[in-house]
Backbone as a chain_set.jsonl record, in Angstrom:
{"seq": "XXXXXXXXXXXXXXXXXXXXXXXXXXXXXXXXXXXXXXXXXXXXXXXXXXXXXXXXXXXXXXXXXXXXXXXXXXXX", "coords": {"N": [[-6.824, 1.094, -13.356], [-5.856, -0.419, -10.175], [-6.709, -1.817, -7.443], [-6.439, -2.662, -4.095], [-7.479, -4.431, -0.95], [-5.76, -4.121, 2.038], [-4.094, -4.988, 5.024], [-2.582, -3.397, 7.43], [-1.737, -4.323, 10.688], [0.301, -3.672, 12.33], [3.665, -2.237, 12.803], [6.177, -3.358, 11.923], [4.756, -4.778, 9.612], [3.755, -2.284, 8.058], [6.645, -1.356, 7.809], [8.056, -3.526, 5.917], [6.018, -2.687, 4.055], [6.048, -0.571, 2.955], [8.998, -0.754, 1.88], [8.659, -2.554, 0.372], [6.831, -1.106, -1.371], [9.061, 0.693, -2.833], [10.253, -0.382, -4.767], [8.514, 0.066, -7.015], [8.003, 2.731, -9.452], [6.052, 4.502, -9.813], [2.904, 6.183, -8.187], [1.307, 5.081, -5.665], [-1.695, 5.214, -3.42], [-3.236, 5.136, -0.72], [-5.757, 4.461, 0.923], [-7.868, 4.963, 4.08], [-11.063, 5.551, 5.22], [-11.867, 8.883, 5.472], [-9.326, 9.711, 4.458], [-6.656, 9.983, 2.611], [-3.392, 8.649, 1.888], [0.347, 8.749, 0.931], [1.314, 5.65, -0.267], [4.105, 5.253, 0.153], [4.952, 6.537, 2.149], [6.329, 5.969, 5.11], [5.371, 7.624, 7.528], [2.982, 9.301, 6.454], [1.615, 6.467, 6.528], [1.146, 5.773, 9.173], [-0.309, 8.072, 10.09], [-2.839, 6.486, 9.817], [-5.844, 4.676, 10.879], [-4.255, 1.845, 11.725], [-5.613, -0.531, 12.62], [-8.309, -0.941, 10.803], [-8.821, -1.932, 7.226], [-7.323, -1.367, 4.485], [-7.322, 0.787, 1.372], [-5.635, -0.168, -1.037], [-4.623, 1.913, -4.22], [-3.908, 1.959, -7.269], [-2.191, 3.064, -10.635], [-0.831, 1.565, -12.043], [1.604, 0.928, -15.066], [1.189, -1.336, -18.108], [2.908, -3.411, -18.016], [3.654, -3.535, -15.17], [1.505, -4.274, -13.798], [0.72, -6.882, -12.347], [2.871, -7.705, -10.998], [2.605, -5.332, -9.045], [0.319, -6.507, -8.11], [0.931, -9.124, -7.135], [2.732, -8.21, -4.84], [1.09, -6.81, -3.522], [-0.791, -8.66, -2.429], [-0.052, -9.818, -0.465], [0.036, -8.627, 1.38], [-2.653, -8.808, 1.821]], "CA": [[-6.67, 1.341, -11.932], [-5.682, -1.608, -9.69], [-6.778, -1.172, -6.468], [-6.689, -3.984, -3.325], [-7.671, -4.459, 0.687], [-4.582, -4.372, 2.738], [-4.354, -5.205, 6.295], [-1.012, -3.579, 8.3], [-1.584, -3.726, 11.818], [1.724, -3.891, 12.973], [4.722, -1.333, 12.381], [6.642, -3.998, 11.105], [4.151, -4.583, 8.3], [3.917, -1.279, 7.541], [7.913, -1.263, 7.217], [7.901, -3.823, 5.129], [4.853, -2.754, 3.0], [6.827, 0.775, 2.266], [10.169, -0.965, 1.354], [8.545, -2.886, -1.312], [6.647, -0.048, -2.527], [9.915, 1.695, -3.294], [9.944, -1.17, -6.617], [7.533, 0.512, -8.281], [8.78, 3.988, -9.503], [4.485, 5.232, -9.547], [2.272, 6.353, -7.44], [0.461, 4.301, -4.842], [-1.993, 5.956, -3.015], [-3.557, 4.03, 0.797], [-7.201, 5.218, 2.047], [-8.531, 4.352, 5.138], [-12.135, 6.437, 5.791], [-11.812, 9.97, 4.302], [-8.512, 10.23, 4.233], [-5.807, 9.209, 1.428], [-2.084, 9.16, 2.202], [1.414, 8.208, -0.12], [1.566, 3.904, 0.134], [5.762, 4.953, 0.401], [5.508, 7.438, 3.355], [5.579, 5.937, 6.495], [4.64, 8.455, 8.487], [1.751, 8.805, 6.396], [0.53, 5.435, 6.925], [1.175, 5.518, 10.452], [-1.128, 8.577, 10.469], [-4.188, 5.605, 9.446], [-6.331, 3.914, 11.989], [-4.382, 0.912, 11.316], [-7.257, -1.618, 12.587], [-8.953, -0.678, 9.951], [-8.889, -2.738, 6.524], [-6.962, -0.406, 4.167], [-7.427, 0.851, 0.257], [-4.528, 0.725, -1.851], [-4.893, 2.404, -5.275], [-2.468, 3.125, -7.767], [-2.482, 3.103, -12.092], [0.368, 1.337, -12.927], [1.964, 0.806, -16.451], [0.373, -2.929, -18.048], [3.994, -4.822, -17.478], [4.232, -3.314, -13.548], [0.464, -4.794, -12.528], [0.911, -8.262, -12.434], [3.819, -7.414, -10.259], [2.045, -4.794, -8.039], [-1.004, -7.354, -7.535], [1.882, -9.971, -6.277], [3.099, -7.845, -3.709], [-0.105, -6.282, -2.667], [-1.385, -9.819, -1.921], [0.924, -10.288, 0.856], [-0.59, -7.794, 2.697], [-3.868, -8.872, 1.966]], "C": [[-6.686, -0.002, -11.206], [-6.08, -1.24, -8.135], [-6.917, -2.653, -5.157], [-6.669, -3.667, -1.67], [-6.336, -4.738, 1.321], [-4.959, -4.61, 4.514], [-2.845, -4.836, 6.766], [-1.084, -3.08, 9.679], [-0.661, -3.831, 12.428], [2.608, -2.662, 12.417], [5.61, -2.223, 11.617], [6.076, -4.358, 9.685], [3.984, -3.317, 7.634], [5.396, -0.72, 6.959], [8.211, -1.609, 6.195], [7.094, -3.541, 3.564], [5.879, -1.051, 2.474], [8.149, 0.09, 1.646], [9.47, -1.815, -0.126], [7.651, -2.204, -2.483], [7.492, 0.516, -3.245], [10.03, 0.832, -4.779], [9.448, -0.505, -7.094], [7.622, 2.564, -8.206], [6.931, 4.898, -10.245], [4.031, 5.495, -8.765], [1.395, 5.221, -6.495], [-0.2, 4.949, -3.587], [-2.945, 4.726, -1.867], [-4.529, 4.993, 1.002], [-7.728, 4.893, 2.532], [-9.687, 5.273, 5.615], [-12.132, 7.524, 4.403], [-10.289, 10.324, 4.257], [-7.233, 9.106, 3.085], [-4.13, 9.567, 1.805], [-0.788, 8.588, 0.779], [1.734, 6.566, 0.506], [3.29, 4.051, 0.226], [6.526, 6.136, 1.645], [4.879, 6.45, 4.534], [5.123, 6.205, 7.735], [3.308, 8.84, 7.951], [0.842, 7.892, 6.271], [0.643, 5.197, 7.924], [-0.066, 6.009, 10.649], [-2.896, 7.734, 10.252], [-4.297, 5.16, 10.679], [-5.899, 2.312, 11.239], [-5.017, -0.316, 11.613], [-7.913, -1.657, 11.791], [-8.323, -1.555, 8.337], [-8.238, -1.206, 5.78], [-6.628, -0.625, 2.683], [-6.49, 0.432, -0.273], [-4.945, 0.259, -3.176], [-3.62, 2.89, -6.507], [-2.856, 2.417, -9.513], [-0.973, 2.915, -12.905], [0.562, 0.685, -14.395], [1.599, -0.891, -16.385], [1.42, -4.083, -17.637], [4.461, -4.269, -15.674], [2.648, -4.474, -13.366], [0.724, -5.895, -12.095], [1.788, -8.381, -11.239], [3.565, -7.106, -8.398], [1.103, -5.955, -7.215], [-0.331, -8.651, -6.717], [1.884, -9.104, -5.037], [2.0, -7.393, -2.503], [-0.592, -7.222, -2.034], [-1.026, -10.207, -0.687], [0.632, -9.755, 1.91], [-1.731, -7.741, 3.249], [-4.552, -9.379, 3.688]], "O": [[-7.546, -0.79, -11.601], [-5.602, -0.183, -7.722], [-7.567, -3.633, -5.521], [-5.951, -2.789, -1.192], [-5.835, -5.808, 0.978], [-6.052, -4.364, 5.024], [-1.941, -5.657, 6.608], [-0.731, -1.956, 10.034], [-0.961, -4.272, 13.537], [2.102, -2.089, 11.452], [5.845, -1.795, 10.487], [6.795, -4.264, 8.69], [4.116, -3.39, 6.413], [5.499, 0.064, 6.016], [8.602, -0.82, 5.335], [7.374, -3.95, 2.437], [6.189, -0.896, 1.292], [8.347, 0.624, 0.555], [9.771, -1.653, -1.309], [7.586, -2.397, -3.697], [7.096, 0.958, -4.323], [9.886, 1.447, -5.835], [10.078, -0.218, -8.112], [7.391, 3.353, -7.289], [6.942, 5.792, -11.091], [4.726, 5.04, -7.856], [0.758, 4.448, -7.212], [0.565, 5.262, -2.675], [-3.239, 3.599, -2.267], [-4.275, 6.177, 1.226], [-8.573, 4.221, 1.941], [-9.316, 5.933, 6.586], [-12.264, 7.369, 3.189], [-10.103, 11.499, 3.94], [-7.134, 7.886, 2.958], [-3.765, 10.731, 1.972], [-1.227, 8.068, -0.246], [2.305, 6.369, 1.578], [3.88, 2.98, 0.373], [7.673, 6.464, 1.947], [3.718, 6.186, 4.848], [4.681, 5.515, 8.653], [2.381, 8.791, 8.759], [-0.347, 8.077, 6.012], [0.207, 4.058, 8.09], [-0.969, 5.313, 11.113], [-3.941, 8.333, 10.505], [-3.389, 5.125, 11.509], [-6.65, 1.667, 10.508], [-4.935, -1.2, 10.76], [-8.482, -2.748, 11.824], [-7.122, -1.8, 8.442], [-8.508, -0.11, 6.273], [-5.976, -1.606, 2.326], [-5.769, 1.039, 0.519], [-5.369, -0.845, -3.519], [-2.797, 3.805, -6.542], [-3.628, 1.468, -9.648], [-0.325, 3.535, -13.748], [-0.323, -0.048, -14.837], [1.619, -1.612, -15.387], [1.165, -5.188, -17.159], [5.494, -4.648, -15.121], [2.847, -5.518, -12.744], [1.135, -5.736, -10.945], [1.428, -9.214, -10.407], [3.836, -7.677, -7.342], [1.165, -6.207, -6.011], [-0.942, -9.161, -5.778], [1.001, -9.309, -4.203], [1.982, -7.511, -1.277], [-0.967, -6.907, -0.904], [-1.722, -10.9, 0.055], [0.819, -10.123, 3.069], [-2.116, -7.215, 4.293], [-5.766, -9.454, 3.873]]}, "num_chains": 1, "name": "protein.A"}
């Protein structure tokens, strides 16, 4: 399980942060509080308090992480 702190307070980061989820053909799952949404819908990461510092979780195959943990960084 790979999991890392994101930060997208902007709509534009959140645009961005869904287009380069679409790379990775797994799951990526975003939880901010009690709630968990899809890291490639962005209407459900709108629905986040994006001020808030934000999960993302996902169990990708051993030649995607390396990958994932690049991109995720960007958002850090």
């Amino acid at each position: 399980m790979t999991t890392q702190l994101i930060h997208l307070p902007t709509i534009e980061r959140v645009q961005r942060f869904t287009a380069a989820m679409q790379e990775f053909d797994f799951e990526v799952d975003l939880t901010c509080g009690r709630y968990t949404v899809n890291g490639k819908s962005i209407m459900g990461i709108l629905s986040l308090d994006l001020n808030q510092g934000i999960t993302a979780q996902a169990d990708p195959p051993a030649e995607a992480e390396e990958r994932l943990l690049e991109v995720l960084g960007e958002f850090a």
